[in-house]
XYZ file of C-alpha atoms in Angstrom:
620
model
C 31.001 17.799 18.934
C 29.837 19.860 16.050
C 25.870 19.938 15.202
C 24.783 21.398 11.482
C 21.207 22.239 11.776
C 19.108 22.232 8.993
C 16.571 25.225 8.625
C 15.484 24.807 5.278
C 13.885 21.528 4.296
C 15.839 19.637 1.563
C 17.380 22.604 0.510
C 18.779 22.415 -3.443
C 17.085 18.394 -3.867
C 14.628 18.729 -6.539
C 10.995 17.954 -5.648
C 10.768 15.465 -7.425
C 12.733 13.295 -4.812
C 11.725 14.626 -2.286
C 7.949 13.895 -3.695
C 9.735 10.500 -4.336
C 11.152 9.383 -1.020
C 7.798 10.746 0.528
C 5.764 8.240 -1.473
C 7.683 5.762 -1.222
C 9.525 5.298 1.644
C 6.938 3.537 4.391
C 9.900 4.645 7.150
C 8.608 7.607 8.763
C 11.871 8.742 10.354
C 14.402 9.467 7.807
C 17.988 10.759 7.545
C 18.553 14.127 6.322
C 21.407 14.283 4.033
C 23.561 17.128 5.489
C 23.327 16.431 9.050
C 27.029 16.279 10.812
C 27.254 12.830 12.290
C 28.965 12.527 15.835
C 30.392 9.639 18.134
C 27.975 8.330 20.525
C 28.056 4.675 22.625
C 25.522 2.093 23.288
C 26.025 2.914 27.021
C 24.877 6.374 27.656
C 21.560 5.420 26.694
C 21.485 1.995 28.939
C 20.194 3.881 31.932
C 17.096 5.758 30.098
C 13.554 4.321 29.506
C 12.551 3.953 26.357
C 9.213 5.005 24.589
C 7.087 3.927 21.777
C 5.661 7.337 21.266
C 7.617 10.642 21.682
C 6.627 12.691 25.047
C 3.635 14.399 25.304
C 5.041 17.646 26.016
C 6.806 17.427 22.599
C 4.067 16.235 20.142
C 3.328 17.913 17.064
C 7.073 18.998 17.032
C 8.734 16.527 15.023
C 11.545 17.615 12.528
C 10.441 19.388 9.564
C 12.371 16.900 7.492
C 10.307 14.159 9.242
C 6.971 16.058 9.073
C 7.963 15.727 5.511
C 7.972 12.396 4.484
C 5.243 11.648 6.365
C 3.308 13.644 4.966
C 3.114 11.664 1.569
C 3.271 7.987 3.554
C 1.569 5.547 1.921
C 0.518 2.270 3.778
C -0.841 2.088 7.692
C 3.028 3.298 8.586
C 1.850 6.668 7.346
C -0.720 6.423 10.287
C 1.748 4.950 12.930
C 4.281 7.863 11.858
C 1.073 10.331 13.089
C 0.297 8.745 16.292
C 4.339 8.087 17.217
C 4.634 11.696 17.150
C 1.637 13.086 17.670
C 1.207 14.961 14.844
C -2.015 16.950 14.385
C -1.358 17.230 10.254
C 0.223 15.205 7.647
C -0.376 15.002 3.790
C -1.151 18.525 3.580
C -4.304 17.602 5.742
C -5.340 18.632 9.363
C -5.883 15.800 11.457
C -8.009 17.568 14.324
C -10.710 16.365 15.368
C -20.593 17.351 2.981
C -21.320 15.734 0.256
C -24.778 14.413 -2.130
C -26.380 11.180 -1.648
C -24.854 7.864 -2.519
C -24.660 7.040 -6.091
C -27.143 4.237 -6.393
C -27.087 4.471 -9.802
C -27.656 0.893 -10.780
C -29.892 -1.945 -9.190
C -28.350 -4.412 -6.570
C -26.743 -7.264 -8.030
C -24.829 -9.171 -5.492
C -25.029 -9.506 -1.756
C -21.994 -8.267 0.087
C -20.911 -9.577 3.178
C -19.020 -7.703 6.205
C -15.618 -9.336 7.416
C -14.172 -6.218 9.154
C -16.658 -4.234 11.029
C -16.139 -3.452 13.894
C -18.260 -0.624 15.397
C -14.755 0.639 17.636
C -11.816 -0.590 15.153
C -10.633 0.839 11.623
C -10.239 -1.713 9.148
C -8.897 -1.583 5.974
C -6.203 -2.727 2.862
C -7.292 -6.316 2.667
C -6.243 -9.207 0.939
C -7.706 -12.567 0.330
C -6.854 -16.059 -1.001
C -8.673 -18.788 -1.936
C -7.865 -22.315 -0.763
C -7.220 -24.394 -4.408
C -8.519 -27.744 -2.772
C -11.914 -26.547 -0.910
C -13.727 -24.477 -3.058
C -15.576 -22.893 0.294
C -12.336 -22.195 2.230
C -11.013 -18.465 2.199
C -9.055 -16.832 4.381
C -8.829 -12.644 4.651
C -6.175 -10.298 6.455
C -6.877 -6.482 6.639
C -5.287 -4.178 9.148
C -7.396 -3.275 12.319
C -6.892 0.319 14.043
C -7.923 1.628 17.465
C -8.244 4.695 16.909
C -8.031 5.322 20.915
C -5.065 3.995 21.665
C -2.320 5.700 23.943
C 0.601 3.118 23.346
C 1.851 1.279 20.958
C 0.738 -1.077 19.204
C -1.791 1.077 17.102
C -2.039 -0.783 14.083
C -2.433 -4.598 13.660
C -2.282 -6.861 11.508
C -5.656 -9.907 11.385
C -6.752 -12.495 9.340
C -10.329 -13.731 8.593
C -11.363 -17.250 7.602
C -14.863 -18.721 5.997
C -15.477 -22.302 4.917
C -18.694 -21.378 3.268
C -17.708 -19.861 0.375
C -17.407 -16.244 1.944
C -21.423 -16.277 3.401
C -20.014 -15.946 7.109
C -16.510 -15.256 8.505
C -14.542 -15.692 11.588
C -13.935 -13.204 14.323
C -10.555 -11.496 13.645
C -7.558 -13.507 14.299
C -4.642 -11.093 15.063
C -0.879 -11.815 13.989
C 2.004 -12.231 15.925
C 4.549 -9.585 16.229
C 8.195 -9.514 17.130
C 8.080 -7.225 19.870
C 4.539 -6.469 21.741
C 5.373 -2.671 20.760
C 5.196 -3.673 17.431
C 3.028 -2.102 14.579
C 2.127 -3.387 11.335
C 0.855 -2.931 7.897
C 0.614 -4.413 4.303
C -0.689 -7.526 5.172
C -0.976 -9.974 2.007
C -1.839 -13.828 1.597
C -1.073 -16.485 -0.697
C -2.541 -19.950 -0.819
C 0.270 -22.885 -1.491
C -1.246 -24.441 -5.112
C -1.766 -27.965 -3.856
C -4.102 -26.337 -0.706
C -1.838 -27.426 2.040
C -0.715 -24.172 3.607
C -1.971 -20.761 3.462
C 0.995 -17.655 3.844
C 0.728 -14.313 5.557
C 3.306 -11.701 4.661
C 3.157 -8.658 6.394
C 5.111 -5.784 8.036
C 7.248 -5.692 11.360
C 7.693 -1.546 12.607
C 9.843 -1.123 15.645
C 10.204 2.387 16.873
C 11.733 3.536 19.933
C 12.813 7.369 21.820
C 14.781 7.387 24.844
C 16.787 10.417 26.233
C 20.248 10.785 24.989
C 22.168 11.463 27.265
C 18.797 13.978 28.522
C 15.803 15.398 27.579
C 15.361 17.283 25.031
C 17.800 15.083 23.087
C 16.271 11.893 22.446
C 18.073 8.807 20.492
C 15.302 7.039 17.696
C 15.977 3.565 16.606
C 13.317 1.695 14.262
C 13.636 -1.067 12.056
C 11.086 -2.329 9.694
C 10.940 -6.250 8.840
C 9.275 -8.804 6.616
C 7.346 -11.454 8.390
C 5.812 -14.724 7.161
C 3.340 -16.800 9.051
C 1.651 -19.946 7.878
C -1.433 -22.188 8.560
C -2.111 -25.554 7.789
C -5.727 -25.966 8.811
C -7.572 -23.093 6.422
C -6.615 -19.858 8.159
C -7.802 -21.595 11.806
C -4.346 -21.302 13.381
C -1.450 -19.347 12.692
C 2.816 -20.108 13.308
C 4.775 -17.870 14.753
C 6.233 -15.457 12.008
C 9.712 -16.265 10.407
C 11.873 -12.874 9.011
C 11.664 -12.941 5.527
C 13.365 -9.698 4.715
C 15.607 -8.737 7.636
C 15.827 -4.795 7.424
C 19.090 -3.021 9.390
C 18.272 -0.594 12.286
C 18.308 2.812 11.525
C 19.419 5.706 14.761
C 19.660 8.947 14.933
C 19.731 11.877 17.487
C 17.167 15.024 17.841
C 17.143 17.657 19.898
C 13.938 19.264 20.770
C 15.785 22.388 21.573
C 17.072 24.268 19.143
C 16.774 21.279 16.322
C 20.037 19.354 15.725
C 20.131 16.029 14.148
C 22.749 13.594 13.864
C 23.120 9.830 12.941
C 24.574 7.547 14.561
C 23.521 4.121 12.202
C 21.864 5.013 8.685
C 20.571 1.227 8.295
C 17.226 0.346 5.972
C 13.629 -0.776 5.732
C 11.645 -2.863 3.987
C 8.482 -1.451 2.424
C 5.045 -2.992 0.464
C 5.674 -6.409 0.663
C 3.566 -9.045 -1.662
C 4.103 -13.142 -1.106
C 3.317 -15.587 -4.553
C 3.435 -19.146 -4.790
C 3.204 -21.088 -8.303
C 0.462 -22.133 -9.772
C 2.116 -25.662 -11.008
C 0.925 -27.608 -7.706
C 4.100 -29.866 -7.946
C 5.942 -26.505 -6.926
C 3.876 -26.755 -3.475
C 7.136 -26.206 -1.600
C 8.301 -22.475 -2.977
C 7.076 -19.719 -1.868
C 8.221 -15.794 -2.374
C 8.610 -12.523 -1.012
C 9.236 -9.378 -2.585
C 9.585 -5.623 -0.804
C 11.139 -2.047 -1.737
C 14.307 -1.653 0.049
C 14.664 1.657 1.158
C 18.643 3.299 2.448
C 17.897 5.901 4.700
C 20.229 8.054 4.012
C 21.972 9.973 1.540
C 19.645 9.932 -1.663
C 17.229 7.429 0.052
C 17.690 4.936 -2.885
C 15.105 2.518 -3.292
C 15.452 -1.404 -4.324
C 13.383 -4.007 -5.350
C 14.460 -7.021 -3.026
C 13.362 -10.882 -3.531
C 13.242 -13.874 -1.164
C 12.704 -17.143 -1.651
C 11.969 -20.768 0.263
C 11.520 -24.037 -0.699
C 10.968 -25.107 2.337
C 7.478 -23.871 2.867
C 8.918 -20.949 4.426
C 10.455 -22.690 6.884
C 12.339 -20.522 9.369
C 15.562 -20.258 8.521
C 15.658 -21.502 5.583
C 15.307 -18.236 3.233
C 17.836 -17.279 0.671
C 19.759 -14.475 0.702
C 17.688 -11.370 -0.637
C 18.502 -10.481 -3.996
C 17.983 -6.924 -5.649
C 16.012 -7.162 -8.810
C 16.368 -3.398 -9.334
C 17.610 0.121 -8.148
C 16.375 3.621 -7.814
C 18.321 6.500 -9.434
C 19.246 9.943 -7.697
C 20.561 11.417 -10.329
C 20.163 13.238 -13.337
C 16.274 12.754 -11.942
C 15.201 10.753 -9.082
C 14.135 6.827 -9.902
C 11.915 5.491 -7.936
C 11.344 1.508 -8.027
C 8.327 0.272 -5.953
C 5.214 -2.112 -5.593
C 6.477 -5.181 -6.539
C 4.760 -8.739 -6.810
C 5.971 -11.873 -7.151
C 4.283 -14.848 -9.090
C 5.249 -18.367 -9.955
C 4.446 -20.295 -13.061
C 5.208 -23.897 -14.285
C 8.123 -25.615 -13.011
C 10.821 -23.444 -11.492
C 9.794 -19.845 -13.836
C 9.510 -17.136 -11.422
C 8.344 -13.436 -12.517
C 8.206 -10.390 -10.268
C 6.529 -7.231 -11.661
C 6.709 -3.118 -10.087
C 6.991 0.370 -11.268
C 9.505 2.370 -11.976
C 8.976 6.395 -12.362
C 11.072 6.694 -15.541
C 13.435 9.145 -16.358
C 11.325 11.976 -16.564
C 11.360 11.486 -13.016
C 8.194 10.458 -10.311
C 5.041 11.685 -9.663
C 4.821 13.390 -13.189
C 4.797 12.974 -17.068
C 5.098 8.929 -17.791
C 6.416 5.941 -15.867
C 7.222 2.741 -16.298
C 6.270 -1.445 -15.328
C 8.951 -3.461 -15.240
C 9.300 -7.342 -15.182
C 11.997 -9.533 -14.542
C 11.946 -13.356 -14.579
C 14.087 -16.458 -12.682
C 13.635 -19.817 -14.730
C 14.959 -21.419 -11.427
C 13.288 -20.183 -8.491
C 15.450 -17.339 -8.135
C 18.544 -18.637 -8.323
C 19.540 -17.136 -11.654
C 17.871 -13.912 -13.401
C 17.156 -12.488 -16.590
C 17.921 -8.635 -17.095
C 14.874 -6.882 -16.570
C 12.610 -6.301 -19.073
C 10.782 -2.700 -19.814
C 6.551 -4.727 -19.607
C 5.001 -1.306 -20.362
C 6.091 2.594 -20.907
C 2.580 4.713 -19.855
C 1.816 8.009 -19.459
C 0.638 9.540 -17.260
C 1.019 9.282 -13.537
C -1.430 9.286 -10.943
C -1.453 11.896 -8.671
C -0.033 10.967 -4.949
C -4.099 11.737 -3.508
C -6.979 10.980 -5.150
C -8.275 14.524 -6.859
C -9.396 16.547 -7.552
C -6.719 19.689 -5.737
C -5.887 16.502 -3.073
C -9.386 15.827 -1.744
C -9.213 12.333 -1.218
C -7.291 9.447 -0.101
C -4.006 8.411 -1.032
C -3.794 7.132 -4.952
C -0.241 6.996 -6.157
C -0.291 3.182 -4.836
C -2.688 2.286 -7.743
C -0.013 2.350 -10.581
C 1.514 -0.214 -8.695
C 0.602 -3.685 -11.009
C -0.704 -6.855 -10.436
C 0.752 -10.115 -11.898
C -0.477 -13.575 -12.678
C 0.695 -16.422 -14.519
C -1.960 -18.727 -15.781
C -1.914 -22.626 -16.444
C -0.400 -22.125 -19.811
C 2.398 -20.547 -18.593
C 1.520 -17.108 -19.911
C 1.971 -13.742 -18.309
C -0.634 -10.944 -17.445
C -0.409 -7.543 -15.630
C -3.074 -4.769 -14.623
C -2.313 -1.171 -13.060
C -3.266 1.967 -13.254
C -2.108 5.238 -15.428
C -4.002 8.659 -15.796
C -5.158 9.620 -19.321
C -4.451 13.387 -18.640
C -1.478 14.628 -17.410
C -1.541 16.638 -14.371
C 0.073 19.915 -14.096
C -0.063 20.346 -10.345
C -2.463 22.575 -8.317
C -3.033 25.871 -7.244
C -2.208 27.857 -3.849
C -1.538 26.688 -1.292
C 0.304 23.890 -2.984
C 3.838 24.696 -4.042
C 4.143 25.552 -7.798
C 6.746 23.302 -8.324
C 4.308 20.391 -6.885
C 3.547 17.704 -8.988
C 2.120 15.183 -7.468
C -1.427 16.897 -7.901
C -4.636 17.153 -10.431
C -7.205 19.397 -11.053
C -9.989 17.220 -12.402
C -12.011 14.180 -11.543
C -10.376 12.064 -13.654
C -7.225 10.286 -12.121
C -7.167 6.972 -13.569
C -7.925 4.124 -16.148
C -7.422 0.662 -15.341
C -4.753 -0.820 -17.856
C -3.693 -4.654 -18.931
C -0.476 -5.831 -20.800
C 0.525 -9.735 -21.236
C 3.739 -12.225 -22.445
C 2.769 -15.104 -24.058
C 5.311 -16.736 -22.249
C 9.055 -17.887 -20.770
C 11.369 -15.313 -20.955
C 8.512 -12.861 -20.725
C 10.642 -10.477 -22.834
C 7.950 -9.049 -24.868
C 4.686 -7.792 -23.762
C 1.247 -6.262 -25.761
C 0.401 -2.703 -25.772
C -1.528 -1.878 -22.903
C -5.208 -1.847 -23.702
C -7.936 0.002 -20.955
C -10.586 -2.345 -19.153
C -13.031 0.130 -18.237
C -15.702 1.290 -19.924
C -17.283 4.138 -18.151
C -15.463 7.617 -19.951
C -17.430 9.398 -17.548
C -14.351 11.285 -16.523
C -14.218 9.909 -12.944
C -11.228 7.977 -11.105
C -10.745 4.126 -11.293
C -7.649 2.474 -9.635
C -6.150 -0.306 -7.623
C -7.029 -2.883 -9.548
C -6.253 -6.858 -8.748
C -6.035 -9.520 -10.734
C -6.685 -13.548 -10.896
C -6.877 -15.827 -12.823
C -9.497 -18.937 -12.856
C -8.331 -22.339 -13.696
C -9.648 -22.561 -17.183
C -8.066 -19.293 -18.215
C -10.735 -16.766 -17.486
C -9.114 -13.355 -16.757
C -10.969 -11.243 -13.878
C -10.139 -8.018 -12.394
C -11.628 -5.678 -9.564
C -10.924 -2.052 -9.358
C -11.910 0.952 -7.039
C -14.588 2.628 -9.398
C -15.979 6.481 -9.056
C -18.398 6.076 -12.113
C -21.760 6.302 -10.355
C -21.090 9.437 -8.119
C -23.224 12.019 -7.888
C -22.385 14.983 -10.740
C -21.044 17.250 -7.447
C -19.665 20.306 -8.544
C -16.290 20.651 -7.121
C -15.597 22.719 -4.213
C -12.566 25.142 -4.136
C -9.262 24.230 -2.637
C -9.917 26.985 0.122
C -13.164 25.197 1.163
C -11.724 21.832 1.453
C -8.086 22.259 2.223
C -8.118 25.457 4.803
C -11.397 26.233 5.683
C -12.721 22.651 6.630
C -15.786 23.336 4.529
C -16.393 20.299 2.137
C -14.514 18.470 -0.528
C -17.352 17.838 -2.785
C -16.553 16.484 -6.220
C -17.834 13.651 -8.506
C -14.955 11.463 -6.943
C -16.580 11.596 -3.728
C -18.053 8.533 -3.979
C -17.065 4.903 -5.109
C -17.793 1.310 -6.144
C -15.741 -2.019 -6.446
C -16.411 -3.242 -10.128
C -15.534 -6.112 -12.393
C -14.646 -7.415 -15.892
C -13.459 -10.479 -17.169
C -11.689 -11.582 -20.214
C -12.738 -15.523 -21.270
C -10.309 -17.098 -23.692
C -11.551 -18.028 -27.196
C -14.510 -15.318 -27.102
C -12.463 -12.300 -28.285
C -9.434 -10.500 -27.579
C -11.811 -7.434 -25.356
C -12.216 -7.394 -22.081
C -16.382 -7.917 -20.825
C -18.858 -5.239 -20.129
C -18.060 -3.922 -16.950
C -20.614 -5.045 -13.693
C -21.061 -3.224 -10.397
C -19.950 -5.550 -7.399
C -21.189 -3.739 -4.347
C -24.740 -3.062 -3.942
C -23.823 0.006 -1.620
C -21.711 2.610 -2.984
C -19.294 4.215 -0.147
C -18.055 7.682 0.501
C -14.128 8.216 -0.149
C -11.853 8.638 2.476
C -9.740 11.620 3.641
C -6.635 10.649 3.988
C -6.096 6.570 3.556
C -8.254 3.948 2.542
C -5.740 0.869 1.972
C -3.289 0.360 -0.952
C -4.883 -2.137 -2.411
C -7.913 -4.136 -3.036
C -7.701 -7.864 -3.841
C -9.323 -11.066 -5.469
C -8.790 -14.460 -4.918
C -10.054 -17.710 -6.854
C -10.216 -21.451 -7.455
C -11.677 -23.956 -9.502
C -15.110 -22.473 -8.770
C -15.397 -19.565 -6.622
C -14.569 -15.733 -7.341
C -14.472 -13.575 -4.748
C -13.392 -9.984 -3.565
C -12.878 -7.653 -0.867
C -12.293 -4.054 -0.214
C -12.595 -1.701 1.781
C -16.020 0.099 2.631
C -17.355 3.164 4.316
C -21.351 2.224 3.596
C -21.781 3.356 7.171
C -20.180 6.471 6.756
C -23.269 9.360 6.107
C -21.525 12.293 5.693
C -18.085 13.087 4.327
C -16.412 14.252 8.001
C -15.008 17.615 6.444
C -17.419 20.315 7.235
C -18.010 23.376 9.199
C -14.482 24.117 9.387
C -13.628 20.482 11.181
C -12.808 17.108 10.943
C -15.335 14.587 12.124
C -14.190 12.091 13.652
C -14.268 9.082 13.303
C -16.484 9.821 10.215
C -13.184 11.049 8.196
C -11.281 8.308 8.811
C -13.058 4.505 10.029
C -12.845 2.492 7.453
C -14.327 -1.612 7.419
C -13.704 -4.275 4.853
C -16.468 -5.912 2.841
C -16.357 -8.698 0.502
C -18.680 -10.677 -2.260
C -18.644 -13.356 -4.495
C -18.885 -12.945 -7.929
C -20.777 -14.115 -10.746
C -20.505 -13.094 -14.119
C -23.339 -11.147 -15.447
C -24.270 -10.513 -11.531
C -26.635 -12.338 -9.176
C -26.035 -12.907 -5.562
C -24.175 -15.614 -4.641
């Protein structure tokens, strides 16, 4: 038996993909390249007990090379990665455990309703749909935390449903698992277009340690799925979830001793799912699933995979995934992630993600890229470059890494509308960031040194093949400097255009405290990005080609998170009714960084809020 230990982290992979596979990868125990594999049997682990969570005795001593990547997690895995090994740090933040007023900058104009709060649980990355046949019906999903947990699960997966138009919702309705160990995250719905079913897409994480053959070697196994449950009755009731994407088990050996690592099966996940259905209603019967496929192991190549039923997602009767797309690991590292799938009239089909271009990720310019079935996925068209952008977001909300996690927001939204044409929103940064100072690394790039990380962009295709697309134009209209990102889309049934977006226009002028204060000393992470707004604009055909003056949804402004506020916000509409959701820290008073701690839960509990919206404001 021969065991290579690996002292150095990564040693000779440019940080680019290591930055890359960070991000990316929602799999918080992956393969180191160089490490000696050895032969091992199914039986000399039969006798031991597994655990969701590694020992006690050994927490806070995971692998460097897992320490890692989950350090630049994005998604509620990034949170399950913590607790499963009871880590005390990740994303370059301490987990142990002041800031100006709220920027009230404008009046109230509409009345926001809580769907997620409650006073234990940490809620956050929603999504909503809107049913197309009952204007009132909605239905919600968010994730929902307890942040006190011992064993797995930590992280759920609910959904929410209202049939008054979003004024009141129901108690929490949480999904159904594989395993009752199981955690989950990235939980997304989709309404069928003729009303009849409602879909919920979400994550399936499976983690497991036993000792192998004794302690302190321990065998991991996880495997990350993508589930699909349905209702039929407006969000009421749920099925038991069908595999969408089935992901391949991934094991590997550890010892806490003196640090060898060895695999045994490199396997793959499945990452940031989205689910679409078409917006032709005689298409009731399709509906689609899209993911990032990561391999974990040699150059952790990522994949855009693609599902499809048309039998209502029907267990069983999915297609084979096919791969739209593949990373790169060489010359730089490629990273392909965030996709969405939409469907149009008849049997078109377009999914839409980014791609970090060849200048590599997490700096200089990326990429969206579009490709499009005109049968349902049975047959594609090569994919097609949508937009070339500069510049990148930084992987935290800035400035020097303050805030929550931001590289999600270049990650773009796509609708078709009635006509058959094709629109996208995402985000880019209008200044290129250079990276930060000490203690980041100064080959670092995933970091800024000012305020402003972000412009919400739009691109469309007139229509079928979608091969060319417009220059992308900006929808805000604040330059004030500050952050927007995560924007959604969706569209109304006569055409109107509407998108929400995280928004940091209205927060206090704060000058911005040093990295020492925030990162090392616990002090504060003051900055005019430390507070935000959801706001909206809208784009009516036949009254111009601009985009609308841009209106303040919430009539609270929140205070940003530390570490992980949701990737993504989202919108949903029908014939009458526009509404969003988010997620909100109104209740939060103070920051949580000060005095050279963390307070929690004030740093991290998170609820979701919604509202309906009106053009030109007004409560609903």
């Amino acid at each position: 038996m021969t065991n290579n230990k690996t002292l150095t982290l990564f040693p000779s992979m440019p940080k680019a993909k290591k930055l890359g596979a960070a991000f990316g990868i929602c799999a918080f125990l992956l393969i180191v390249i160089w490490a000696v594999p050895y032969h091992v049997t199914a039986t000399q682990a039969k006798s031991k007990v597994a655990t969701t969570v590694v020992p006690a005795k050994y927490a806070d001593r995971a692998p460097n090379r897992v320490k890692d990547r989950i350090s630049h997690l994005s998604g509620g895995a990034m949170r399950v990665a913590a607790k499963r090994w009871g880590l005390t740090e990740f994303m370059g933040k301490k987990l142990t455990g002041t800031g100006g007023a709220p920027g009230h900058a404008q009046a109230k104009k509409l009345t926001d309703v809580g769907i997620g709060v409650d006073p234990v649980k940490f809620e956050d990355e929603p999504s909503v749909a809107a049913n197309p046949k009952n204007e009132k019906n909605l239905v919600a999903g968010s994730h929902s935390s307890d942040p006190n947990a011992t064993e797995a699960p930590f992280i759920r997966c609910v959904a929410y449903n209202t049939f008054d138009g979003g004024k009141t919702w129901s108690p929490p309705i949480p999904m159904v698992q594989l395993t009752p160990t199981s955690d989950c995250s990235d939980p997304v719905l989709s309404f069928a277009p003729d009303g009849s079913r409602v879909y919920y897409a979400y994550m399936d994480i499976k983690f497991t340690s036993v000792p192998f053959p004794a302690d302190p070697v321990f065998l991991f196994t996880e495997k990350f799925d993508i589930l699909v449950s349905f209702s039929d009755d407006g969000g009421v009731t749920w099925s038991a979830p069908v595999v969408a994407l089935d992901a391949d088990s991934t094991k590997f050996t550890f010892d806490f001793s003196d640090g060898a690592f060895a695999i045994i099966d490199p396997g793959f996940d499945y990452d940031k799912p989205w689910i679409g259905t078409h917006v032709d209603a005689t298409q009731s019967n399709y509906v689609y699933v899209t993911a990032t496929r990561f391999d974990n192991f040699g150059d952790f190549l990522s994949h855009i995979a693609f599902a499809g039923s048309s039998a209502k997602g029907a267990s069983g009767l999915w297609d084979v995934p096919a791969i739209l797309e593949d990373g790169a690991a060489s010359p730089t590292f490629v990273l392909v992630q965030g996709s969405r799938p939409t469907g149009g009239l008849g049997g078109e089909v377009l999914v839409a993600w980014f791609h970090s271009g060849s200048d590599g990720f997490a700096q200089g310019a990326f990429e969206i890229h579009a490709r499009r079935s005109p049968d349902h996925g049975a047959t594609w068209d090569p994919v097609t470059v949508a937009s070339f952008d500069g510049f990148e977001v930084p992987l935290a909300l800035g400035p020097f890494f303050f805030y929550y996690s931001w590289g999600g927001s270049m990650f773009p939204d796509v609708e078709i509308d009635r006509s058959g044409g094709a629109h996208i929103v995402y985000t880019h940064d209008p200044e290129e960031n250079g990276g930060c100072p000490p203690p980041f690394p100064a080959d670092f790039q995933g970091c800024s040194t000012t305020p402003e990380d972000g412009d919400i962009r739009y691109i469309s295709s007139a229509g079928p093949p979608y091969a060319f697309w417009s220059a992308p134009v900006t929808v805000n209209d604040d330059h004030s400097g500050r952050a927007q990102g995560y924007a959604a889309l969706k569209i109304q049934h006569d055409g109107t255009l509407n998108v929400i977006w995280d928004d940091h226009r209205l927060s206090p002028d704060l000058p911005t405290s040093t990295v020492e204060n925030c990162q090392t000393l616990l002090l504060n992470c003051d900055s005019p990005n430390l507070y935000y707004d959801i706001f909206y604009s809208r784009k009516v055909p036949g009254q111009g080609a601009g985009w609308s003056k841009n209106i303040r949804v919430t009539d609270t402004s929140s205070i940003s998170q530390f570490a992980f506020q949701g990737d993504y916000i989202d919108l949903a509409a029908n014939s009458t009714r526009l509404f969003g959701i988010w997620t909100d820290r109104r209740h939060q008073t103070i920051f949580g960084v000060h005095d050279g701690i963390i307070d929690f839960p004030a740093a991290f509990d998170n609820n979701v809020f919604g509202s309906r919206i009106i053009a030109g404001g007004g409560a609903p």
